Amino acid sequence: MSFAHNFQDAIHPARAEPAGVDDTLDILGRMGVRIAYAKDEEIYGQDETADLVYRVIQGAVRTSRVMSDGRRQIGDFYRTGDLFGFETGSHHRFAAEALQDCVILVLKRSTLKSAGGDLERLTWATTNRELDRAQEHLLLLGRKTASERVASFLLDLVRGSKEDTIDLPMGRQDMADYLGLTIETVSRMLSQLQASRIVCFTATRKFRTPNIAALAKLAA
Amino acid sequence: MSFAHNFQDAIHPARAEPAGVDDTLDILGRMGVRIAYAKDEEIYGQDETADLVYRVIQGAVRTSRVMSDGRRQIGDFYRTGDLFGFETGSHHRFAAEALQDCVILVLKRSTLKSAGGDLERLTWATTNRELDRAQEHLLLLGRKTASERVASFLLDLVRGSKEDTIDLPMGRQDMADYLGLTIETVSRMLSQLQASRIVCFTATRKFRTPNIAALAKLAA
DNA sequence: CGCTTTATTGAGGGCGGTCAAAGAGCGTGG
DNA sequence: CCACGCTCTTTGACCGCCCTCAATAAAGCG
C-alpha cells in the first residue's frame, strides 16, 4: 500500500507562512518533526492510540473510517495549516491518510498540553472547531438531500478559499464518502449544478462559482 | 410553547448519587444553580452564546437543530449525570430541550475552566467524549442502513444500562430525528426486530434484548 | 500512444419516504 | 369506572430518490 520512504526534517524549516497567521503556530514548528507521506499513505490508523497531533505543512489529508464490509465514511479534510488528530483522548475513531503527497508536522500531544498559555488555547480552539464541523456534518448526513449535500460541500470550499478558481484536493470517491453518497450520484449532481450555471468546472478538479447566492440557496 | 415556572434551588441539594462517581462531580453541585425545565422546554437555543455548561440531575435532554423548512436533526441525548453544552467555543450549533420534566445543574463555563486540576480534566474528557460520539454518529448517518441504525441505537442504550429491561426516554419522532429516518421507518424496523425475536417490547417505551449478540451483528 | 485509473452517463431496481388510515396509550371529565 | 378525545404509534399502499450495474468517455501516466 505505501512504498514511500518517510524522512525526518528533510524539508527545510523555512515555510511560506501566509501573513496574519498567529505567531503561536510558529512555535509549533520548532517543537515537532516533519514527515513526508505519499498519496494514500496512512498517517495514523483506526483504533491507534492518540498521543500525537499533526499539522499539515504541505498537501492535504482525510480522516476516514471503514466498516468491515468496505463501506467508508470520511470524517473531514484538512488543508495546509490545519491541525488534526485531536479527535479523541485515547484512541482514534478514524484513520488519517494523505490525500496527496504531503508533509506533516508531528507533535507529542503532551508537549502541547504542558506548554500552557497560547498553545493550550490553540488546542482548545482546534477541538471546538472539530466539534462544530462534526455537528454541521451530522445535519448534512442526516437531513439533507443529495443536491443539498453537494452544494453545501462546494460552498464550504468556496468560503474557505480566497481564490476565484478553486481546486478540489480530492477525487469523486472521497467526496462521495464524505457526503454519504455514491460516486455516481455526486457526479450527477455536479453535472446538474453545471447545467444550471451555478458552478463551472474548468477541469475535473477545478471550478468557479459564478452564482454563489444560488449555491447557498441550494445548500439550504 | 413553554409555560413551566422555573425555580432555583427548589430541589433539595441531597442527590441520590450512584456510588463510584468521581468526587469531582460533587464539587460541581456546590458551584452551580439548579433549574427545573418542563417537557419540551428549551434549555438553550440554536445560535445562543455558549458561556454556560449543564449537567442533568434528573430527567433527560436532547440537542437538536432544525432547518428553515422544519427538517430536524438530533445531535445527542443526555441522561442523569451527563454533562452537556460543551459543543462549542462561542455559539451553540444545536439547541437543547428537555426530553421530559427535568432538573438541570447550570454552571458558568469560566468557573469550570479557571477551577483547574480535576475540573479542567473533566471538561477535557467530556469534550473528547462528545467528539467520539459525534464521529460514531457520522458513520451511522452516512453509511448505515435503516435497520443497522435502529439496531445501533438500541445497542447503545443496552450498553449504557445495567438494567435488564430498558426504557426509552424519548418518543419515536426523536429516535427518527436522531437516526436520520422517518418515524414510520423506525416503527417498521422495530416491528421487524421484534418479529426476529432480537428485541422484545413490553410497552411502547420499554424493551428487553434476549439476543444481544444478534443485535450487535445487525448494528454492523 | 497505449494502458490504467477515474469520471460521466444511462437504464432499471430497491430502500426508505410520503400519504393515509387504523390502532394503542393516556389523561380528563362525566 | 368508563366514555371521550387527544396524541403517539403502527401498518399498508404507493412513489421517488438514490443506489446498482453497466458501458462509454476522459484523464493521468508510463
Short mmCIF file of C-alpha atoms (C1' of nucleotides) in Angstrom, two decimals:
data_model
loop_
_atom_site.label_atom_id
_atom_site.label_comp_id
_atom_site.label_asym_id
_atom_site.label_seq_id
_atom_site.Cartn_x
_atom_site.Cartn_y
_atom_site.Cartn_z
CA MET A 1 0.00 0.00 0.00
CA SER A 2 2.67 2.50 0.95
CA PHE A 3 6.13 2.41 -0.53
CA ALA A 4 7.06 5.96 0.27
CA HIS A 5 10.32 6.44 2.13
CA ASN A 6 9.49 8.72 5.04
CA PHE A 7 12.20 11.07 6.06
CA GLN A 8 12.59 13.37 9.02
CA ASP A 9 13.45 17.01 8.62
CA ALA A 10 14.41 16.54 5.02
CA ILE A 11 12.20 19.53 4.35
CA HIS A 12 13.82 22.82 5.09
CA PRO A 13 12.19 24.50 8.09
CA ALA A 14 11.60 27.72 6.16
CA ARG A 15 7.92 27.66 5.28
CA ALA A 16 5.94 30.09 3.18
CA GLU A 17 3.63 31.01 6.02
CA PRO A 18 0.84 33.33 4.88
CA ALA A 19 0.89 36.66 6.68
CA GLY A 20 -1.55 37.06 9.54
CA VAL A 21 -1.17 33.58 10.95
CA ASP A 22 -0.80 33.57 14.71
CA ASP A 23 2.78 33.55 15.93
CA THR A 24 1.77 30.72 18.21
CA LEU A 25 1.87 28.39 15.28
CA ASP A 26 5.48 29.25 14.62
CA ILE A 27 6.36 27.83 17.99
CA LEU A 28 4.90 24.53 16.88
CA GLY A 29 7.34 24.40 14.00
CA ARG A 30 10.23 24.18 16.41
CA MET A 31 8.66 21.55 18.62
CA GLY A 32 7.77 18.82 16.20
CA VAL A 33 9.15 16.65 13.49
CA ARG A 34 8.35 16.90 9.79
CA ILE A 35 7.42 13.73 7.97
CA ALA A 36 6.56 13.26 4.32
CA TYR A 37 3.76 10.92 3.28
CA ALA A 38 2.94 9.65 -0.19
CA LYS A 39 -0.56 9.84 -1.63
CA ASP A 40 -2.89 7.39 0.13
CA GLU A 41 -0.34 6.57 2.77
CA GLU A 42 -1.67 6.13 6.29
CA ILE A 43 -0.65 8.77 8.82
CA TYR A 44 -2.35 7.02 11.69
CA GLY A 45 -4.71 4.07 11.84
CA GLN A 46 -8.18 3.44 13.10
CA ASP A 47 -8.03 2.41 16.79
CA GLU A 48 -4.43 3.52 17.08
CA THR A 49 -3.51 5.27 20.34
CA ALA A 50 -3.68 9.02 20.02
CA ASP A 51 -0.69 10.55 21.76
CA LEU A 52 0.35 12.64 18.76
CA VAL A 53 -1.18 15.61 16.99
CA TYR A 54 -0.48 16.80 13.48
CA ARG A 55 -0.33 19.87 11.29
CA VAL A 56 -0.48 19.94 7.52
CA ILE A 57 2.60 21.76 6.20
CA GLN A 58 2.02 20.86 2.59
CA GLY A 59 -0.64 18.84 0.81
CA ALA A 60 -3.97 17.62 2.15
CA VAL A 61 -5.30 14.93 4.47
CA ARG A 62 -8.53 12.99 5.00
CA THR A 63 -9.76 11.15 8.06
CA SER A 64 -11.82 8.06 7.36
CA ARG A 65 -13.38 5.02 8.88
CA VAL A 66 -14.23 1.81 7.08
CA MET A 67 -16.76 -0.81 8.07
CA SER A 68 -15.93 -4.49 7.86
CA ASP A 69 -17.74 -4.81 4.53
CA GLY A 70 -15.86 -1.91 2.99
CA ARG A 71 -18.33 0.93 3.40
CA ARG A 72 -16.37 4.06 4.19
CA GLN A 73 -17.18 7.34 5.88
CA ILE A 74 -14.85 10.30 5.64
CA GLY A 75 -14.79 12.49 8.72
CA ASP A 76 -13.13 15.58 7.36
CA PHE A 77 -10.50 17.02 5.06
CA TYR A 78 -7.52 19.09 6.18
CA ARG A 79 -5.54 21.62 4.13
CA THR A 80 -2.26 23.45 4.59
CA GLY A 81 -2.07 24.97 8.05
CA ASP A 82 -4.81 22.82 9.57
CA LEU A 83 -4.26 20.88 12.75
CA PHE A 84 -5.71 17.38 13.02
CA GLY A 85 -5.65 14.26 15.14
CA PHE A 86 -7.48 15.95 18.03
CA GLU A 87 -10.50 13.72 17.64
CA THR A 88 -10.07 11.70 20.79
CA GLY A 89 -8.47 11.36 24.17
CA SER A 90 -7.10 7.87 23.85
CA HIS A 91 -7.78 6.00 20.61
CA HIS A 92 -8.56 7.33 17.15
CA ARG A 93 -12.01 6.50 15.84
CA PHE A 94 -10.95 7.47 12.34
CA ALA A 95 -7.75 6.84 10.43
CA ALA A 96 -5.86 9.66 8.71
CA GLU A 97 -4.43 9.32 5.22
CA ALA A 98 -2.58 11.56 2.82
CA LEU A 99 -4.88 12.81 0.09
CA GLN A 100 -1.84 13.73 -1.96
CA ASP A 101 1.89 13.59 -1.40
CA CYS A 102 2.30 15.82 1.61
CA VAL A 103 4.43 16.97 4.51
CA ILE A 104 3.10 16.74 8.04
CA LEU A 105 4.40 18.27 11.24
CA VAL A 106 4.05 15.71 14.05
CA LEU A 107 3.96 16.71 17.72
CA LYS A 108 3.58 14.95 21.04
CA ARG A 109 0.19 15.76 22.50
CA SER A 110 1.66 16.00 25.98
CA THR A 111 4.13 18.61 24.81
CA LEU A 112 1.30 20.75 23.58
CA LYS A 113 -0.76 20.44 26.72
CA SER A 114 2.06 21.11 29.13
CA ALA A 115 3.21 24.14 27.18
CA GLY A 116 0.37 26.13 28.69
CA GLY A 117 -0.81 29.57 27.64
CA ASP A 118 -1.28 30.14 23.94
CA LEU A 119 -0.70 26.56 22.91
CA GLU A 120 -3.31 25.31 25.32
CA ARG A 121 -5.75 27.85 23.98
CA LEU A 122 -4.90 26.71 20.47
CA THR A 123 -5.58 23.11 21.38
CA TRP A 124 -8.91 24.10 22.85
CA ALA A 125 -9.93 26.19 19.85
CA THR A 126 -9.00 23.40 17.46
CA THR A 127 -11.04 20.83 19.34
CA ASN A 128 -14.03 23.14 19.40
CA ARG A 129 -13.73 23.69 15.69
CA GLU A 130 -13.71 19.92 15.20
CA LEU A 131 -16.94 19.61 17.14
CA ASP A 132 -18.56 22.44 15.21
CA ARG A 133 -17.68 20.88 11.91
CA ALA A 134 -18.80 17.44 13.03
CA GLN A 135 -22.20 18.83 14.01
CA GLU A 136 -22.63 20.59 10.71
CA HIS A 137 -21.69 17.31 9.09
CA LEU A 138 -24.33 15.48 11.13
CA LEU A 139 -27.05 17.76 9.80
CA LEU A 140 -25.80 17.27 6.27
CA LEU A 141 -25.75 13.47 6.51
CA GLY A 142 -28.93 13.11 8.48
CA ARG A 143 -31.27 15.53 6.79
CA LYS A 144 -30.01 16.93 3.51
CA THR A 145 -30.77 15.67 0.01
CA ALA A 146 -28.06 14.69 -2.46
CA SER A 147 -28.08 18.04 -4.26
CA GLU A 148 -28.04 19.93 -0.97
CA ARG A 149 -25.09 17.88 0.22
CA VAL A 150 -23.04 18.55 -2.88
CA ALA A 151 -23.97 22.24 -2.86
CA SER A 152 -23.05 22.52 0.84
CA PHE A 153 -19.74 20.85 0.15
CA LEU A 154 -18.81 23.19 -2.68
CA LEU A 155 -19.97 26.19 -0.69
CA ASP A 156 -17.70 25.15 2.16
CA LEU A 157 -14.76 25.11 -0.21
CA VAL A 158 -15.68 28.47 -1.69
CA ARG A 159 -15.94 30.08 1.74
CA GLY A 160 -12.63 28.59 2.82
CA SER A 161 -10.77 29.97 -0.15
CA LYS A 162 -9.81 33.40 -1.38
CA GLU A 163 -9.11 32.28 -4.92
CA ASP A 164 -11.63 32.75 -7.66
CA THR A 165 -10.96 29.35 -9.14
CA ILE A 166 -11.00 26.58 -6.59
CA ASP A 167 -9.33 23.22 -6.99
CA LEU A 168 -10.51 20.10 -5.30
CA PRO A 169 -7.75 18.20 -3.50
CA MET A 170 -9.81 15.01 -3.58
CA GLY A 171 -11.42 12.76 -6.16
CA ARG A 172 -15.10 11.98 -6.60
CA GLN A 173 -14.93 8.87 -4.43
CA ASP A 174 -13.64 10.86 -1.48
CA MET A 175 -16.37 13.45 -1.98
CA ALA A 176 -18.96 10.69 -2.08
CA ASP A 177 -17.67 9.06 1.10
CA TYR A 178 -17.68 12.41 2.86
CA LEU A 179 -21.22 13.17 1.74
CA GLY A 180 -22.69 9.73 2.37
CA LEU A 181 -23.47 9.23 -1.32
CA THR A 182 -22.18 7.16 -4.21
CA ILE A 183 -19.69 8.41 -6.74
CA GLU A 184 -22.35 8.30 -9.45
CA THR A 185 -24.78 10.48 -7.53
CA VAL A 186 -22.06 13.02 -6.81
CA SER A 187 -21.16 13.11 -10.48
CA ARG A 188 -24.79 13.57 -11.49
CA MET A 189 -25.33 16.38 -9.01
CA LEU A 190 -22.21 18.15 -10.24
CA SER A 191 -23.37 17.85 -13.85
CA GLN A 192 -26.73 19.20 -12.79
CA LEU A 193 -25.18 22.17 -10.99
CA GLN A 194 -23.12 22.91 -14.02
CA ALA A 195 -26.14 22.73 -16.31
CA SER A 196 -27.83 25.27 -14.03
CA ARG A 197 -24.84 27.63 -14.46
CA ILE A 198 -24.32 27.61 -10.69
CA VAL A 199 -20.87 26.11 -10.86
CA CYS A 200 -18.50 25.91 -13.75
CA PHE A 201 -15.88 23.17 -13.98
CA THR A 202 -12.79 24.08 -15.97
CA ALA A 203 -11.22 20.71 -15.23
CA THR A 204 -12.27 17.61 -13.30
CA ARG A 205 -10.86 19.14 -10.16
CA LYS A 206 -11.13 22.87 -10.84
CA PHE A 207 -14.25 25.00 -10.68
CA ARG A 208 -15.59 28.51 -10.30
CA THR A 209 -18.90 29.65 -8.83
CA PRO A 210 -20.48 32.43 -10.92
CA ASN A 211 -23.54 32.40 -8.70
CA ILE A 212 -22.69 31.89 -5.06
CA ALA A 213 -26.10 33.13 -3.88
CA ALA A 214 -27.84 30.37 -5.83
CA LEU A 215 -25.36 27.83 -4.48
CA ALA A 216 -26.02 28.96 -0.91
CA LYS A 217 -29.74 28.69 -1.50
CA LEU A 218 -29.38 25.12 -2.75
CA ALA A 219 -27.24 24.21 0.25
CA ALA A 220 -30.23 25.05 2.49
CA MET B 1 -44.54 26.76 23.93
CA SER B 2 -43.31 26.60 27.50
CA PHE B 3 -45.44 27.58 30.46
CA ALA B 4 -43.34 25.95 33.15
CA HIS B 5 -42.41 28.08 36.11
CA ASN B 6 -38.69 27.60 36.56
CA PHE B 7 -37.44 27.79 40.08
CA GLN B 8 -33.98 27.96 41.52
CA ASP B 9 -32.79 25.61 44.21
CA ALA B 10 -36.28 24.42 44.90
CA ILE B 11 -34.81 20.95 44.72
CA HIS B 12 -33.03 19.82 47.81
CA PRO B 13 -29.28 19.54 47.19
CA ALA B 14 -29.18 16.00 48.51
CA ARG B 15 -28.98 13.83 45.41
CA ALA B 16 -29.08 10.07 45.13
CA GLU B 17 -25.65 9.87 43.52
CA PRO B 18 -24.76 6.32 42.49
CA ALA B 19 -21.67 5.04 44.24
CA GLY B 20 -18.43 5.13 42.25
CA VAL B 21 -19.00 8.50 40.65
CA ASP B 22 -15.94 10.70 40.79
CA ASP B 23 -15.82 13.05 43.75
CA THR B 24 -15.01 15.80 41.31
CA LEU B 25 -18.62 15.87 40.28
CA ASP B 26 -19.72 16.61 43.83
CA ILE B 27 -17.78 19.84 43.67
CA LEU B 28 -19.90 20.87 40.72
CA GLY B 29 -23.01 20.55 42.81
CA ARG B 30 -21.84 23.36 45.05
CA MET B 31 -20.84 25.64 42.21
CA GLY B 32 -23.95 25.85 40.10
CA VAL B 33 -27.61 26.57 40.20
CA ARG B 34 -30.38 24.01 39.79
CA ILE B 35 -33.18 24.81 37.38
CA ALA B 36 -36.25 22.76 36.55
CA TYR B 37 -37.50 22.51 32.99
CA ALA B 38 -40.80 21.17 31.75
CA LYS B 39 -41.02 18.59 28.96
CA ASP B 40 -40.07 20.14 25.60
CA GLU B 41 -38.91 23.36 27.19
CA GLU B 42 -35.83 24.94 25.69
CA ILE B 43 -32.71 24.94 27.86
CA TYR B 44 -30.66 26.91 25.38
CA GLY B 45 -31.33 27.94 21.81
CA GLN B 46 -29.65 27.41 18.48
CA ASP B 47 -27.06 30.19 17.91
CA GLU B 48 -27.24 31.27 21.53
CA THR B 49 -23.90 32.23 23.10
CA ALA B 50 -22.36 29.38 25.00
CA ASP B 51 -20.97 30.64 28.27
CA LEU B 52 -22.76 28.07 30.39
CA VAL B 53 -22.45 24.32 30.78
CA TYR B 54 -25.02 21.91 32.14
CA ARG B 55 -25.46 18.67 34.00
CA VAL B 56 -28.54 16.50 34.08
CA ILE B 57 -29.60 15.97 37.68
CA GLN B 58 -32.90 14.35 36.87
CA GLY B 59 -34.68 13.59 33.62
CA ALA B 60 -33.26 13.61 30.10
CA VAL B 61 -32.23 16.10 27.44
CA ARG B 62 -31.86 16.22 23.66
CA THR B 63 -29.82 18.58 21.49
CA SER B 64 -31.35 19.39 18.14
CA ARG B 65 -31.09 21.60 15.11
CA VAL B 66 -33.90 22.47 12.74
CA MET B 67 -33.62 23.65 9.17
CA SER B 68 -35.77 26.52 7.91
CA ASP B 69 -38.25 24.09 6.34
CA GLY B 70 -38.66 22.12 9.55
CA ARG B 71 -36.34 19.18 8.97
CA ARG B 72 -34.71 18.35 12.28
CA GLN B 73 -31.52 16.58 13.29
CA ILE B 74 -30.92 15.48 16.86
CA GLY B 75 -27.31 15.65 17.98
CA ASP B 76 -27.44 13.53 21.08
CA PHE B 77 -29.37 12.52 24.16
CA TYR B 78 -28.24 13.07 27.74
CA ARG B 79 -29.28 11.13 30.83
CA THR B 80 -28.90 11.64 34.56
CA GLY B 81 -25.32 12.54 35.41
CA ASP B 82 -24.34 13.57 31.87
CA LEU B 83 -22.71 16.89 31.17
CA PHE B 84 -23.76 18.81 28.07
CA GLY B 85 -23.46 22.17 26.37
CA PHE B 86 -19.76 21.66 25.59
CA GLU B 87 -20.37 21.59 21.88
CA THR B 88 -18.76 24.88 21.01
CA GLY B 89 -16.47 27.68 22.00
CA SER B 90 -18.78 30.59 21.34
CA HIS B 91 -22.22 29.86 19.89
CA HIS B 92 -24.31 26.70 20.09
CA ARG B 93 -24.88 24.95 16.79
CA PHE B 94 -27.66 22.91 18.35
CA ALA B 95 -30.40 23.82 20.79
CA ALA B 96 -31.03 21.81 23.96
CA GLU B 97 -34.50 20.83 25.12
CA ALA B 98 -35.93 18.84 28.00
CA LEU B 99 -37.00 15.41 26.83
CA GLN B 100 -39.10 15.08 29.98
CA ASP B 101 -39.67 17.24 33.01
CA CYS B 102 -36.19 17.53 34.44
CA VAL B 103 -33.77 19.28 36.73
CA ILE B 104 -30.55 20.71 35.34
CA LEU B 105 -27.49 21.97 37.12
CA VAL B 106 -26.24 25.11 35.37
CA LEU B 107 -22.66 26.34 35.68
CA LYS B 108 -20.60 29.17 34.26
CA ARG B 109 -18.10 27.82 31.79
CA SER B 110 -15.45 30.22 33.03
CA THR B 111 -15.85 28.92 36.57
CA LEU B 112 -15.14 25.44 35.36
CA LYS B 113 -12.09 26.37 33.33
CA SER B 114 -10.48 28.52 35.98
CA ALA B 115 -11.01 25.89 38.66
CA GLY B 116 -8.05 23.99 37.24
CA GLY B 117 -6.96 20.47 38.15
CA ASP B 118 -9.69 17.86 38.19
CA LEU B 119 -12.38 20.08 36.79
CA GLU B 120 -10.29 21.03 33.84
CA ARG B 121 -9.57 17.39 33.20
CA LEU B 122 -13.29 16.70 33.43
CA THR B 123 -14.05 19.38 30.87
CA TRP B 124 -11.49 17.92 28.56
CA ALA B 125 -12.75 14.37 28.96
CA THR B 126 -16.32 15.45 28.33
CA THR B 127 -15.42 17.30 25.16
CA ASN B 128 -13.50 14.32 23.88
CA ARG B 129 -16.44 12.07 24.57
CA GLU B 130 -18.64 14.45 22.59
CA LEU B 131 -16.32 14.19 19.62
CA ASP B 132 -16.17 10.42 19.86
CA ARG B 133 -19.92 10.13 19.90
CA ALA B 134 -20.31 12.61 17.05
CA GLN B 135 -17.93 10.57 14.92
CA GLU B 136 -19.77 7.36 15.63
CA HIS B 137 -22.95 9.21 14.71
CA LEU B 138 -21.39 10.35 11.42
CA LEU B 139 -20.72 6.77 10.41
CA LEU B 140 -24.26 5.79 11.33
CA LEU B 141 -25.86 8.60 9.33
CA GLY B 142 -23.53 8.42 6.37
CA ARG B 143 -23.21 4.71 5.78
CA LYS B 144 -25.62 2.55 7.75
CA THR B 145 -28.96 1.20 6.56
CA ALA B 146 -32.22 1.83 8.40
CA SER B 147 -32.15 -1.48 10.25
CA GLU B 148 -28.50 -1.03 11.17
CA ARG B 149 -29.23 2.44 12.52
CA VAL B 150 -32.06 1.27 14.72
CA ALA B 151 -30.05 -1.73 15.91
CA SER B 152 -27.06 0.51 16.70
CA PHE B 153 -29.29 2.85 18.63
CA LEU B 154 -30.80 0.13 20.77
CA LEU B 155 -27.39 -1.45 21.32
CA ASP B 156 -26.09 1.88 22.56
CA LEU B 157 -28.87 2.01 25.12
CA VAL B 158 -28.28 -1.56 26.21
CA ARG B 159 -24.58 -0.97 26.71
CA GLY B 160 -25.24 2.20 28.67
CA SER B 161 -27.56 0.49 31.11
CA LYS B 162 -27.21 -2.13 33.79
CA GLU B 163 -30.89 -2.92 33.92
CA ASP B 164 -32.32 -5.91 32.14
CA THR B 165 -35.36 -4.00 30.94
CA ILE B 166 -34.52 -0.69 29.33
CA ASP B 167 -36.88 2.20 28.97
CA LEU B 168 -36.65 4.77 26.24
CA PRO B 169 -36.73 8.35 27.47
CA MET B 170 -37.77 9.58 24.01
CA GLY B 171 -40.59 9.00 21.56
CA ARG B 172 -40.36 7.60 18.04
CA GLN B 173 -40.08 11.01 16.44
CA ASP B 174 -36.98 11.82 18.47
CA MET B 175 -35.46 8.47 17.58
CA ALA B 176 -36.17 9.13 13.92
CA ASP B 177 -34.60 12.58 14.01
CA TYR B 178 -31.54 11.18 15.73
CA LEU B 179 -31.19 8.37 13.18
CA GLY B 180 -31.89 10.44 10.07
CA LEU B 181 -35.03 8.41 9.30
CA THR B 182 -38.79 8.92 9.40
CA ILE B 183 -40.98 7.86 12.26
CA GLU B 184 -42.63 5.23 10.05
CA THR B 185 -39.34 3.62 9.10
CA VAL B 186 -38.23 3.49 12.73
CA SER B 187 -41.50 1.86 13.68
CA ARG B 188 -41.21 -0.71 10.90
CA MET B 189 -37.62 -1.59 11.85
CA LEU B 190 -38.65 -2.04 15.49
CA SER B 191 -41.50 -4.32 14.49
CA GLN B 192 -39.10 -6.27 12.33
CA LEU B 193 -36.58 -6.63 15.17
CA GLN B 194 -39.34 -7.84 17.43
CA ALA B 195 -40.55 -10.36 14.85
CA SER B 196 -36.98 -11.69 14.70
CA ARG B 197 -37.02 -12.18 18.49
CA ILE B 198 -33.98 -9.89 18.80
CA VAL B 199 -35.75 -7.31 20.90
CA CYS B 200 -38.90 -7.63 22.93
CA PHE B 201 -41.08 -4.61 23.68
CA THR B 202 -43.13 -4.90 26.86
CA ALA B 203 -44.52 -1.39 26.34
CA THR B 204 -44.07 1.31 23.72
CA ARG B 205 -41.08 2.61 25.61
CA LYS B 206 -39.82 -0.48 27.40
CA PHE B 207 -37.85 -3.33 25.90
CA ARG B 208 -35.52 -6.21 26.63
CA THR B 209 -32.87 -7.78 24.41
CA PRO B 210 -32.90 -11.57 24.65
CA ASN B 211 -30.25 -11.80 21.95
CA ILE B 212 -27.65 -9.07 22.25
CA ALA B 213 -25.21 -10.90 20.01
CA ALA B 214 -27.68 -10.84 17.14
CA LEU B 215 -28.41 -7.19 17.81
CA ALA B 216 -24.71 -6.35 17.72
CA LYS B 217 -24.36 -8.23 14.46
CA LEU B 218 -27.19 -6.24 12.90
CA ALA B 219 -25.65 -2.99 14.10
CA ALA B 220 -22.59 -3.79 11.95
"C1'" DC C 1 0.43 6.48 -27.66
"C1'" DG C 2 -1.39 2.55 -25.13
"C1'" DC C 3 -2.67 1.33 -20.61
"C1'" DT C 4 -4.80 2.09 -16.21
"C1'" DT C 5 -7.48 4.75 -13.31
"C1'" DT C 6 -11.18 7.95 -12.68
"C1'" DA C 7 -15.36 10.29 -14.13
"C1'" DT C 8 -19.70 10.56 -16.68
"C1'" DT C 9 -23.99 8.95 -18.35
"C1'" DG C 10 -27.84 5.72 -18.89
"C1'" DA C 11 -31.27 2.12 -17.58
"C1'" DG C 12 -33.50 -0.22 -14.04
"C1'" DG C 13 -34.39 -1.61 -9.20
"C1'" DG C 14 -34.90 -1.21 -4.17
"C1'" DC C 15 -34.81 1.10 0.18
"C1'" DG C 16 -36.81 4.35 2.62
"C1'" DG C 17 -40.13 8.36 2.20
"C1'" DT C 18 -44.93 10.01 1.66
"C1'" DC C 19 -49.67 9.77 2.32
"C1'" DA C 20 -53.46 7.72 4.60
"C1'" DA C 21 -55.96 5.11 7.94
"C1'" DA C 22 -56.44 2.22 11.79
"C1'" DG C 23 -54.95 1.08 16.48
"C1'" DA C 24 -52.97 1.87 21.11
"C1'" DG C 25 -51.99 4.73 25.07
"C1'" DC C 26 -53.41 8.10 28.28
"C1'" DG C 27 -55.25 11.93 30.67
"C1'" DT C 28 -59.71 14.28 31.54
"C1'" DG C 29 -64.20 14.64 32.97
"C1'" DG C 30 -68.76 12.72 33.38
"C1'" DC D 1 -65.11 3.13 36.23
"C1'" DC D 2 -65.93 4.07 31.65
"C1'" DA D 3 -66.55 7.32 27.74
"C1'" DC D 4 -64.32 10.59 25.19
"C1'" DG D 5 -60.74 12.97 22.80
"C1'" DC D 6 -56.19 13.78 22.01
"C1'" DT D 7 -51.58 12.27 20.84
"C1'" DC D 8 -48.47 8.83 19.54
"C1'" DT D 9 -47.58 4.53 17.17
"C1'" DT D 10 -48.29 1.01 13.85
"C1'" DT D 11 -49.40 -0.76 9.43
"C1'" DG D 12 -50.43 -0.59 4.49
"C1'" DA D 13 -50.07 1.03 -0.38
"C1'" DC D 14 -47.59 3.60 -3.43
"C1'" DC D 15 -43.93 6.64 -5.05
"C1'" DG D 16 -39.45 8.76 -5.76
"C1'" DC D 17 -34.71 9.48 -4.71
"C1'" DC D 18 -30.68 7.44 -4.73
"C1'" DC D 19 -28.14 3.01 -5.46
"C1'" DT D 20 -26.64 -0.68 -8.55
"C1'" DC D 21 -24.96 -2.33 -12.62
"C1'" DA D 22 -23.04 -1.42 -16.99
"C1'" DA D 23 -20.97 0.99 -20.77
"C1'" DT D 24 -18.65 4.89 -22.53
"C1'" DA D 25 -15.63 8.80 -22.05
"C1'" DA D 26 -11.99 11.34 -20.14
"C1'" DA D 27 -7.90 11.94 -17.65
"C1'" DG D 28 -3.49 10.64 -15.73
"C1'" DC D 29 0.89 8.39 -16.62
"C1'" DG D 30 4.42 5.47 -18.28
#
